[in-house]
PDB file of C-alpha atoms in Angstrom:
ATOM      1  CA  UNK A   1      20.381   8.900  -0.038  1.00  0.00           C
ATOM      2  CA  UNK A   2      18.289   9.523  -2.938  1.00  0.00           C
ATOM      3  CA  UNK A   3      16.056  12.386  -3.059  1.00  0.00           C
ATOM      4  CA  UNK A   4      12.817  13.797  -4.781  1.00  0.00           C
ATOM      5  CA  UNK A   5      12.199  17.619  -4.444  1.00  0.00           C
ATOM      6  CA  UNK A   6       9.166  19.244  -5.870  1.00  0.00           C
ATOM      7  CA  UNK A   7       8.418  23.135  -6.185  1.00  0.00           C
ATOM      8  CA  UNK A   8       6.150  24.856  -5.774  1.00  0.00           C
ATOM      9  CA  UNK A   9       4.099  22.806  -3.030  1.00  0.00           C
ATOM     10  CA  UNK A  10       0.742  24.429  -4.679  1.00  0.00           C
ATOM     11  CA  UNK A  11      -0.822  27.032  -6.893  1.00  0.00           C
ATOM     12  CA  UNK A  12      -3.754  28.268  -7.454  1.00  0.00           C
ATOM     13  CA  UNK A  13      -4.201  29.592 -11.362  1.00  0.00           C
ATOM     14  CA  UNK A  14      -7.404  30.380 -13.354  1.00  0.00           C
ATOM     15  CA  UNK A  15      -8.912  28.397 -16.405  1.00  0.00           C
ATOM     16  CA  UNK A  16      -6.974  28.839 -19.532  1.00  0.00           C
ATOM     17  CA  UNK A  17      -3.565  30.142 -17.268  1.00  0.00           C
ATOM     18  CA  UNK A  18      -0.418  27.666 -18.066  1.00  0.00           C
ATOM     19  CA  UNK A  19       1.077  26.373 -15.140  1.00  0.00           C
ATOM     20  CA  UNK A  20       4.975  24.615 -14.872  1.00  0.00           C
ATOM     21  CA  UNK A  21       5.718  21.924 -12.117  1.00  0.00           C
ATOM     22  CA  UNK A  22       9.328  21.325 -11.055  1.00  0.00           C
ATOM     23  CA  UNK A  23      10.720  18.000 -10.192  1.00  0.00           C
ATOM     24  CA  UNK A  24      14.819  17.590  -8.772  1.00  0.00           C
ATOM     25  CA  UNK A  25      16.578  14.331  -7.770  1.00  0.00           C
ATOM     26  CA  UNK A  26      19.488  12.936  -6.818  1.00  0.00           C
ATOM     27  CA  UNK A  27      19.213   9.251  -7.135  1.00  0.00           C
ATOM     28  CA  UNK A  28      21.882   6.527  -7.636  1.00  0.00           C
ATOM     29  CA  UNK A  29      21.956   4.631 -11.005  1.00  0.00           C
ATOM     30  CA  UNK A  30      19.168   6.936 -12.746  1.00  0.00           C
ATOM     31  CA  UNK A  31      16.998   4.733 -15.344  1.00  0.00           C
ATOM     32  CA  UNK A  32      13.889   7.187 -15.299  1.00  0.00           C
ATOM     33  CA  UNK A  33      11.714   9.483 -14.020  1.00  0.00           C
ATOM     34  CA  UNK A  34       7.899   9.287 -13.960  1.00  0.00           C
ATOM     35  CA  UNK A  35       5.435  11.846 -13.575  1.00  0.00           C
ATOM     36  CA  UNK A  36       1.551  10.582 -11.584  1.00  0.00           C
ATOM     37  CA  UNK A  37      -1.490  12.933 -11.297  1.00  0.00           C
ATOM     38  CA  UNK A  38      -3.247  12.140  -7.925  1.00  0.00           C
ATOM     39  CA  UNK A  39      -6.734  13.460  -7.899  1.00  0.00           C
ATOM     40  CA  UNK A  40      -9.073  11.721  -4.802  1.00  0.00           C
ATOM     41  CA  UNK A  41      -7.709   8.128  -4.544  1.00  0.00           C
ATOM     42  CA  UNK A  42      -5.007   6.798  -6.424  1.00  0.00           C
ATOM     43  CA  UNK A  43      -2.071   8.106  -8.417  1.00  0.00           C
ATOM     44  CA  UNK A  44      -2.678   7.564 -12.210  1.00  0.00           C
ATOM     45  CA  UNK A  45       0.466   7.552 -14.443  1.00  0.00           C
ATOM     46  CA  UNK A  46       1.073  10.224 -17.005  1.00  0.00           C
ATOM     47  CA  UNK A  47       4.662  10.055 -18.449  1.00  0.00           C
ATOM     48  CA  UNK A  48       7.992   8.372 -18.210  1.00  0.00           C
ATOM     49  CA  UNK A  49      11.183   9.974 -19.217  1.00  0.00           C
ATOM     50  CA  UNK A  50      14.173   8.324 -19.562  1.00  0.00           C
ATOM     51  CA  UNK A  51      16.360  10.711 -22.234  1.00  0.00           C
ATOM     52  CA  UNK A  52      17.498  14.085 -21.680  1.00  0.00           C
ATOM     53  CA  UNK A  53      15.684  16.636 -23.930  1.00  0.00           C
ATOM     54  CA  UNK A  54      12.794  14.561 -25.624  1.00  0.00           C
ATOM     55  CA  UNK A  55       9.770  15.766 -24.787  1.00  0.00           C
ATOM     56  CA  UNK A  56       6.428  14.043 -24.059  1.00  0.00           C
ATOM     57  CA  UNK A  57       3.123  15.155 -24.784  1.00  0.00           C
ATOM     58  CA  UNK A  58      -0.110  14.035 -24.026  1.00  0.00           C
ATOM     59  CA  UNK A  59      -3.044  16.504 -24.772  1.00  0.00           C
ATOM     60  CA  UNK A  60      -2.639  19.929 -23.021  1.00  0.00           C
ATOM     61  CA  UNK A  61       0.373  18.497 -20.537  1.00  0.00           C
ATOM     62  CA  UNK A  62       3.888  18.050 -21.686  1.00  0.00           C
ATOM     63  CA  UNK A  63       7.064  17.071 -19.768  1.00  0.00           C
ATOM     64  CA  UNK A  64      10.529  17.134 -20.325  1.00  0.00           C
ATOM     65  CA  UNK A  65      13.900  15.561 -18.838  1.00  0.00           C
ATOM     66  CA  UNK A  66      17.134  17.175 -18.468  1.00  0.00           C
ATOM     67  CA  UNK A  67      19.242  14.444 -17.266  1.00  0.00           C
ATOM     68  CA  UNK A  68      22.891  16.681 -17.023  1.00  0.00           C
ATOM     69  CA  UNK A  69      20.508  19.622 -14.133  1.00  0.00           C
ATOM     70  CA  UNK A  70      18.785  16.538 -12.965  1.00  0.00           C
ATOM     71  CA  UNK A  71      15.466  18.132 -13.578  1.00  0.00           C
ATOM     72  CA  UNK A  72      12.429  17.640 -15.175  1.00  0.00           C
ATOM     73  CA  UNK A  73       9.222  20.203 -15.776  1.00  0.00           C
ATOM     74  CA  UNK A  74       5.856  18.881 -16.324  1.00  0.00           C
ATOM     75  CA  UNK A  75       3.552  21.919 -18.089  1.00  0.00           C
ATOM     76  CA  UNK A  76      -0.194  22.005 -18.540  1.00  0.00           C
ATOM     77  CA  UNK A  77      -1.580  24.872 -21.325  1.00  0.00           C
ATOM     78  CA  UNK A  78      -5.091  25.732 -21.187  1.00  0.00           C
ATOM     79  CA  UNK A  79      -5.802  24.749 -17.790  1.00  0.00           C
ATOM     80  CA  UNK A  80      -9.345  23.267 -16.984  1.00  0.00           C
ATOM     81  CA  UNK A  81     -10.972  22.640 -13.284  1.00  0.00           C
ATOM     82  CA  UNK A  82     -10.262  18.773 -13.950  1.00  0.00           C
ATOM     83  CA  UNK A  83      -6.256  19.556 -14.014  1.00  0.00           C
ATOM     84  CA  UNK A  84      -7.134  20.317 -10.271  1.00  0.00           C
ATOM     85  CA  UNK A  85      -5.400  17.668  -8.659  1.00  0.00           C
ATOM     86  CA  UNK A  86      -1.857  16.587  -6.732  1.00  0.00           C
ATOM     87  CA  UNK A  87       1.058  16.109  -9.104  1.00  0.00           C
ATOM     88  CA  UNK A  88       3.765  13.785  -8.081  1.00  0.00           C
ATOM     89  CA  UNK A  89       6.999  13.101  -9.824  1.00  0.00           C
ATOM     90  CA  UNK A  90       9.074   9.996  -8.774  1.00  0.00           C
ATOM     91  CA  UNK A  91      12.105   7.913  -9.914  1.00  0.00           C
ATOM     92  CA  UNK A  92      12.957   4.290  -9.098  1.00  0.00           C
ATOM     93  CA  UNK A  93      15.772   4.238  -6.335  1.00  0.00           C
ATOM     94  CA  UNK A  94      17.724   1.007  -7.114  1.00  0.00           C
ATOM     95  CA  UNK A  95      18.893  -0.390 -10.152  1.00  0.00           C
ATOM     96  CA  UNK A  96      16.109  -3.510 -10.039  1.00  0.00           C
ATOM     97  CA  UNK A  97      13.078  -4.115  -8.418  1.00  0.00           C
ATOM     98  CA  UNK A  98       9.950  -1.429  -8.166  1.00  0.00           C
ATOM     99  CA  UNK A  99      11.107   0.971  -5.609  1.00  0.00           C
ATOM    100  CA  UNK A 100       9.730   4.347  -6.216  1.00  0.00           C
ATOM    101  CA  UNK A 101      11.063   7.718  -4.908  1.00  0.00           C
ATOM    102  CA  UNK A 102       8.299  10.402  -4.505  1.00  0.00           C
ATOM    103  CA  UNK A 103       8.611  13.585  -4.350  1.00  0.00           C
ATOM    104  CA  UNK A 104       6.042  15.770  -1.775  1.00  0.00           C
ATOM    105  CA  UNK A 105       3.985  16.305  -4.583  1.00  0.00           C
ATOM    106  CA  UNK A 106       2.597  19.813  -6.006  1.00  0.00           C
ATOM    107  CA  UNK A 107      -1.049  20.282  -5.574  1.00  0.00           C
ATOM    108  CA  UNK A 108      -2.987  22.476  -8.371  1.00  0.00           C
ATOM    109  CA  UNK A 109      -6.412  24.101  -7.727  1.00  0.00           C
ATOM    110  CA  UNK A 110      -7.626  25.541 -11.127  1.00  0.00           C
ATOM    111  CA  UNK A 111     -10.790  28.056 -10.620  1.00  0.00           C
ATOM    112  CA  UNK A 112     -13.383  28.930 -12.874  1.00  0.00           C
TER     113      UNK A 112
ATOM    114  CA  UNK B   1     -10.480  -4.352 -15.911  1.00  0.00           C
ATOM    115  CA  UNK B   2      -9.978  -5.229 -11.897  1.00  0.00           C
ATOM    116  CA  UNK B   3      -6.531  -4.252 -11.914  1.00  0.00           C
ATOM    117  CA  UNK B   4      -5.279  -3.537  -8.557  1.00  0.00           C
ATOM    118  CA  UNK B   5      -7.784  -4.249  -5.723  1.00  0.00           C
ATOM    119  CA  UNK B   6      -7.616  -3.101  -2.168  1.00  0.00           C
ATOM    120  CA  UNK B   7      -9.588  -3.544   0.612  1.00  0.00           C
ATOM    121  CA  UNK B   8     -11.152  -2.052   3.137  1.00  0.00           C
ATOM    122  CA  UNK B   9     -11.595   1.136   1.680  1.00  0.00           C
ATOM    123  CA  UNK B  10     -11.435   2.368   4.813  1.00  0.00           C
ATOM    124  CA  UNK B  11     -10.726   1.511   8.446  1.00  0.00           C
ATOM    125  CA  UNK B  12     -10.546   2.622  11.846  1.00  0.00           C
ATOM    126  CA  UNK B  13      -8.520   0.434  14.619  1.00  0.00           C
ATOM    127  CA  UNK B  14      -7.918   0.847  18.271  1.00  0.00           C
ATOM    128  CA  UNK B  15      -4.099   1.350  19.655  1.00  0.00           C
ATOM    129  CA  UNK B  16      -2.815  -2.528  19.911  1.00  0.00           C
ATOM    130  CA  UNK B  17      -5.285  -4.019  17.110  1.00  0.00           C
ATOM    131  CA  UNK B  18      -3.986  -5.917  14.737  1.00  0.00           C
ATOM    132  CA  UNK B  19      -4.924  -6.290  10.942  1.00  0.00           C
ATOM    133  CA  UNK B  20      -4.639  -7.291   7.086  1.00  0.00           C
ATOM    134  CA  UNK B  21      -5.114  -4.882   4.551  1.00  0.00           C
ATOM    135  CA  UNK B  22      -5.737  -7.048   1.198  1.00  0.00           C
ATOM    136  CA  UNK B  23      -4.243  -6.536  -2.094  1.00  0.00           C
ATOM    137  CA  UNK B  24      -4.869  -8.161  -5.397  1.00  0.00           C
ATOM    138  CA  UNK B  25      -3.966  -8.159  -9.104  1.00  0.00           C
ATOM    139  CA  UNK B  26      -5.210 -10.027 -11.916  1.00  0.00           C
ATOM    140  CA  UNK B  27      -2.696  -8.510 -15.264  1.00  0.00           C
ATOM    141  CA  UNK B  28       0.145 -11.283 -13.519  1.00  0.00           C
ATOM    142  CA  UNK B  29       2.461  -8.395 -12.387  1.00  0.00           C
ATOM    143  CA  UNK B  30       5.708 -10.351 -10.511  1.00  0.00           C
ATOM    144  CA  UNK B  31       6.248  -6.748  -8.867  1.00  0.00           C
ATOM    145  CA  UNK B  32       4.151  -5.516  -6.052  1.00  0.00           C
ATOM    146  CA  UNK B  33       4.557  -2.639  -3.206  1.00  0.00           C
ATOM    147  CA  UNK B  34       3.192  -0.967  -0.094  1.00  0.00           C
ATOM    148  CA  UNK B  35       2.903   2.536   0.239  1.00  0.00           C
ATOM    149  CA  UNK B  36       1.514   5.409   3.053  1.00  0.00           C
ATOM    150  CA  UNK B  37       0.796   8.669   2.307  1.00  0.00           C
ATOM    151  CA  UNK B  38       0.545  11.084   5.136  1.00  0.00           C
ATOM    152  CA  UNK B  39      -1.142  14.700   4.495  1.00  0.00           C
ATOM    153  CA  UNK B  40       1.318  16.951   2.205  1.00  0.00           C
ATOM    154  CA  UNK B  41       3.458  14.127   1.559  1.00  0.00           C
ATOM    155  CA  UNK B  42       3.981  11.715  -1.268  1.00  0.00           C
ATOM    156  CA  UNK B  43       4.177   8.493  -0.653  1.00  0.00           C
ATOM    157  CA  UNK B  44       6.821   6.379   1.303  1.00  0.00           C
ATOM    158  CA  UNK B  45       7.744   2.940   0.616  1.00  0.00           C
ATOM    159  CA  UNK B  46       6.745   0.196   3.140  1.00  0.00           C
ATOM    160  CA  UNK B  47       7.256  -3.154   1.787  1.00  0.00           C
ATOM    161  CA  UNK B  48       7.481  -4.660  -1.663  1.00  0.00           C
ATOM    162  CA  UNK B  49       8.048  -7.867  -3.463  1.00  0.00           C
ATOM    163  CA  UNK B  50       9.831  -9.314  -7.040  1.00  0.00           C
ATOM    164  CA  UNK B  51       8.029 -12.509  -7.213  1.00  0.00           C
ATOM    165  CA  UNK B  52       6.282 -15.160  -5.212  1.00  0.00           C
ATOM    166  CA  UNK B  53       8.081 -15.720  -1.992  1.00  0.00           C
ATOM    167  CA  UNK B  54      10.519 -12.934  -1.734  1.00  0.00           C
ATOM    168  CA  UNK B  55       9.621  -9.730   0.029  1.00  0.00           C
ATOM    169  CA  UNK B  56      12.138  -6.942   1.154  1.00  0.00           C
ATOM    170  CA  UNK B  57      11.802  -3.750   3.508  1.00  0.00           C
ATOM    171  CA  UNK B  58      11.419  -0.464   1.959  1.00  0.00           C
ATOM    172  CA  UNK B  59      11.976   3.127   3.341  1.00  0.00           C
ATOM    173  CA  UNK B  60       9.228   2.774   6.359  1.00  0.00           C
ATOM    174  CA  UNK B  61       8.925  -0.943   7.226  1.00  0.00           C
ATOM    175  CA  UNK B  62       8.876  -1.039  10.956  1.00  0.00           C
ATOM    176  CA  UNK B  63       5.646  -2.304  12.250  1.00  0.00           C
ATOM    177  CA  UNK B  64       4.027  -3.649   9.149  1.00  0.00           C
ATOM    178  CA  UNK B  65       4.955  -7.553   7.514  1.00  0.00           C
ATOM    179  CA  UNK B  66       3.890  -8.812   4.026  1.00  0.00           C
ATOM    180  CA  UNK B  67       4.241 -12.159   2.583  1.00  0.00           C
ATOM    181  CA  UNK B  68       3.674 -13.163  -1.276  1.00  0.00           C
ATOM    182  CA  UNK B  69       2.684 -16.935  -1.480  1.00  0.00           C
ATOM    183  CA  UNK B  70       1.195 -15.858  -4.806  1.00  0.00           C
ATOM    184  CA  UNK B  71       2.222 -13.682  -7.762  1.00  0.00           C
ATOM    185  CA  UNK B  72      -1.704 -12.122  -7.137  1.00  0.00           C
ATOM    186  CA  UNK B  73      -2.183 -11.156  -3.827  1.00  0.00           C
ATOM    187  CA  UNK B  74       0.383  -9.284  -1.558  1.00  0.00           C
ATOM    188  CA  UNK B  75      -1.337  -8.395   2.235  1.00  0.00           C
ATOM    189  CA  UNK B  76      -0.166  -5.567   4.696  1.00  0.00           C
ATOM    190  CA  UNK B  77      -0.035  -6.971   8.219  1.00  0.00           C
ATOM    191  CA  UNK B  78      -0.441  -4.123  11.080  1.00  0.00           C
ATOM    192  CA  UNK B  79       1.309  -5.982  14.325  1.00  0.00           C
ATOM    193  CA  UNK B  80       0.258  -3.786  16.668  1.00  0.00           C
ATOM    194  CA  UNK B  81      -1.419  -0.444  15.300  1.00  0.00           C
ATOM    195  CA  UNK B  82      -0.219   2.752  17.070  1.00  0.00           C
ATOM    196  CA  UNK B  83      -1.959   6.532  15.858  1.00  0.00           C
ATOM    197  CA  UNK B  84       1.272   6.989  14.079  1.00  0.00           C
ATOM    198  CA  UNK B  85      -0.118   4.530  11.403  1.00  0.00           C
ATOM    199  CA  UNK B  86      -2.968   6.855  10.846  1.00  0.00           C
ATOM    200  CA  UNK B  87      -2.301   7.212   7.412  1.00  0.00           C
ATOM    201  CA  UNK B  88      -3.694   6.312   3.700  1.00  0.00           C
ATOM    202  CA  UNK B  89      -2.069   3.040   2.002  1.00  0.00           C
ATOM    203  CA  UNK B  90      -1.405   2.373  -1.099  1.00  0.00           C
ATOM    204  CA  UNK B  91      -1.128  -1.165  -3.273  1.00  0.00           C
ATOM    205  CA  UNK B  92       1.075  -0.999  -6.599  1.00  0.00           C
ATOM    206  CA  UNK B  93       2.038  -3.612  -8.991  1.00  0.00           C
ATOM    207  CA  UNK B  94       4.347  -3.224 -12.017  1.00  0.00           C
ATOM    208  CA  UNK B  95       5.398  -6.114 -14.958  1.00  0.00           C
ATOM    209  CA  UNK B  96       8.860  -6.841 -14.493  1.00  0.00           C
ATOM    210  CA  UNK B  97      10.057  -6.741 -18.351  1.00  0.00           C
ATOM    211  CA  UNK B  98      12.266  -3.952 -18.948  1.00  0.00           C
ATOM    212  CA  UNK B  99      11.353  -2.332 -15.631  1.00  0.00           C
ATOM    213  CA  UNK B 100      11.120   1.739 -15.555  1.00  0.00           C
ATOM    214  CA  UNK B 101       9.209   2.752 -12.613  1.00  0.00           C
ATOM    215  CA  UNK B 102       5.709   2.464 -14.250  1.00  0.00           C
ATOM    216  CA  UNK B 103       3.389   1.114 -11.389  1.00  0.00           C
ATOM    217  CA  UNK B 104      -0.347   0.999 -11.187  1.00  0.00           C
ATOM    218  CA  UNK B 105      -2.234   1.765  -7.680  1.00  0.00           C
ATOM    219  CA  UNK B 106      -4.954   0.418  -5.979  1.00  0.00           C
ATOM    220  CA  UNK B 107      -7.668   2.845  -4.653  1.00  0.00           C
ATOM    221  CA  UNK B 108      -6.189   3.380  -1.470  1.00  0.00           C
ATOM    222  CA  UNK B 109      -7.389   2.376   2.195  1.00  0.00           C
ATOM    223  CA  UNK B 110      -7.789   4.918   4.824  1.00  0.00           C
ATOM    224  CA  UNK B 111      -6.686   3.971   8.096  1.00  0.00           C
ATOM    225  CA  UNK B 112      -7.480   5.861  11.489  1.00  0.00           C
ATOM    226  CA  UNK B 113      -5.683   4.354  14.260  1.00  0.00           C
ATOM    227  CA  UNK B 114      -7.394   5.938  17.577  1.00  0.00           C
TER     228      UNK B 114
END
């Protein structure tokens, strides 16, 4: 059965701390892993990795895949109060179709 | 810029009542999904569909249908609601062209079953 593990389940950090998010699996037929940021409503896509050891950046976050540890880390540098929010990693469970795994999410509080 | 649209926003049903929630997408996405998220959980696949007329079960199915008679709209039907339903659902759609995992959510409905 494939699974989705995320640690830790929340943190609580100050503006300007870095903070690192850890996603497992173990999924059949791996084509990718993708990381959402869930605020009040709904998920909003940040990254998709798909090859070990490349990493992504967008702004202050940055993720990474290692595909042979079936692992991935999503950081965020220079935390702000709007970084507050659930983070979700998932990966699509079959081969076609759009079945997403989640994982329980880690939720970030960033205080002034 | 409609994107994924979902409603109601929210909802609140008596044990036994029956329902629709409505989805709809206008970027022509052949993939679409149902999803619940329950407090300090992600979100668990109900339903979802590769095209037009073809739906399949996903990991929580019992107690909801879909259909898909078109590629835009993809409805949630609640038989029979029962408070385990209570929950918040989710709408997703994805294009089908080299297919990743990428999917893009409606706003959510919040559903109290009582």
């Amino acid at each position: 059965e494939d699974k989705v593990v995320q640690s830790p389940l929340s943190l609580v950090v100050h503006e300007g701390d870095t903070v690192t998010l850890n996603c497992s699996y173990e999924v059949t037929n791996f084509r990718s892993l993708l990381w959402y940021k869930q605020e009040k409503k709904a998920p909003t896509f940040l990254f998709m990795l798909t090859s070990s050891g490349i990493e992504k950046k967008s702004g202050r976050l940055s993720s990474i895949l290692d595909k042979k540890e079936l692992f991935s880390i999503l950081n965020i540098t220079a935390t702000q109060t709007g970084d507050s929010a659930v983070y979700l990693c998932a990966v699509p469970f079959k081969a076609a179709g759009n079945k997403l795994t989640f994982g329980g999410g880690t939720r970030v509080l960033v205080k002034p | 810029n409609a994107g994924v649209t979902q409603t109601p926003k929210f909802q609140v049903l008596k044990t036994g009542q029956s329902m629709t929630l409505q989805c709809a997408q206008d970027m022509n996405h052949e993939y679409m999904s149902w999803y619940r998220q329950d407090p300090g959980m992600g979100l668990r696949l109900i339903h979802y569909s590769v095209g037009a007329g073809i739906t399949d079960q996903g990991e929580v199915p019992n107690g909801y249908n879909v259909s898909r008679s078109t590629t835009e709209d993809f409805p949630l039907r609640l038989l029979s609601a029962a408070p385990s339903q209570t929950s918040v659902y989710f709408c997703a759609s994805s294009p089908p062209r080299e297919y990743k995992g990428e999917a893009f959510f409606g706003q959510g409905t919040r559903l109290t079953v009582v």
